[in-house]
């Protein structure tokens, strides 16, 4: 059974930082691209960041470019999102999601339950 | 960046009826790489349809997807009460960002 478990969500001050983790099991992590998606309270889904299977290619949404960094440790089956220079508008539930294919041009067929990030002074 | 516009914003139907949800893209979606997700209150999204018309594992055949280019449709036949949810489309063609639509809220009366 595929499982994704996010952690690291917390209350942070504007300008602060957090590091989110997503521990996975039930599939060969190193074979699939992974994505972070967020959802502000009462709002829709927002695509944030993607990383290819090896970690050699990444892409961020304009809203987080230069502030967030996605990475992975294939030896530990873990995905990360380093979030710096946090803003109030980064407040959201952050989901990690698995691509259905190894190519990052892929739908997202498994999702974690999410971790809440709150940015407030 | 491709912008996806979903309509209607809210849809209220009765059990047994058919729901038709639309997703329109600001430019052609490469290779019809478009997915539909269902999100129930307090839950993570679930993949329903990928590559515009292929059902994901375990999804009942009441759910079907169609379309190409810039116009895509999710059809839910024979609505059931548990179909109450918000439905999102997402494109993943060509290069990132792989944007989502703003969602359609489906209410079952």
PDB file of N, CA and C in Angstrom, chain A residues 8 10 20 34-35 42 91 93:
ATOM      1  N   UNK A   8       6.379  18.478   9.764  1.00  0.00           N
ATOM      2  CA  UNK A   8       7.146  19.710   9.778  1.00  0.00           C
ATOM      3  C   UNK A   8       6.314  20.981   9.784  1.00  0.00           C
ATOM      4  N   UNK A  10       4.061  23.965  11.062  1.00  0.00           N
ATOM      5  CA  UNK A  10       4.107  24.627  12.364  1.00  0.00           C
ATOM      6  C   UNK A  10       3.707  26.084  12.183  1.00  0.00           C
ATOM      7  N   UNK A  20       9.650  21.142   5.513  1.00  0.00           N
ATOM      8  CA  UNK A  20       8.662  20.076   5.483  1.00  0.00           C
ATOM      9  C   UNK A  20       9.304  18.786   4.979  1.00  0.00           C
ATOM     10  N   UNK A  34       8.004  13.722  -7.821  1.00  0.00           N
ATOM     11  CA  UNK A  34       7.181  14.071  -6.666  1.00  0.00           C
ATOM     12  C   UNK A  34       6.842  15.555  -6.711  1.00  0.00           C
ATOM     13  N   UNK A  35       5.701  15.887  -6.132  1.00  0.00           N
ATOM     14  CA  UNK A  35       5.165  17.246  -6.220  1.00  0.00           C
ATOM     15  C   UNK A  35       4.665  17.709  -4.849  1.00  0.00           C
ATOM     16  N   UNK A  42      -9.898  27.382   3.111  1.00  0.00           N
ATOM     17  CA  UNK A  42     -11.100  27.685   2.347  1.00  0.00           C
ATOM     18  C   UNK A  42     -10.901  27.956   0.883  1.00  0.00           C
ATOM     19  N   UNK A  91       0.476  30.649   4.271  1.00  0.00           N
ATOM     20  CA  UNK A  91      -0.351  29.863   5.185  1.00  0.00           C
ATOM     21  C   UNK A  91      -1.241  28.914   4.392  1.00  0.00           C
ATOM     22  N   UNK A  93      -2.389  24.276   4.006  1.00  0.00           N
ATOM     23  CA  UNK A  93      -2.063  22.857   4.160  1.00  0.00           C
ATOM     24  C   UNK A  93      -1.174  22.495   2.984  1.00  0.00           C
TER      25      UNK A  93
END
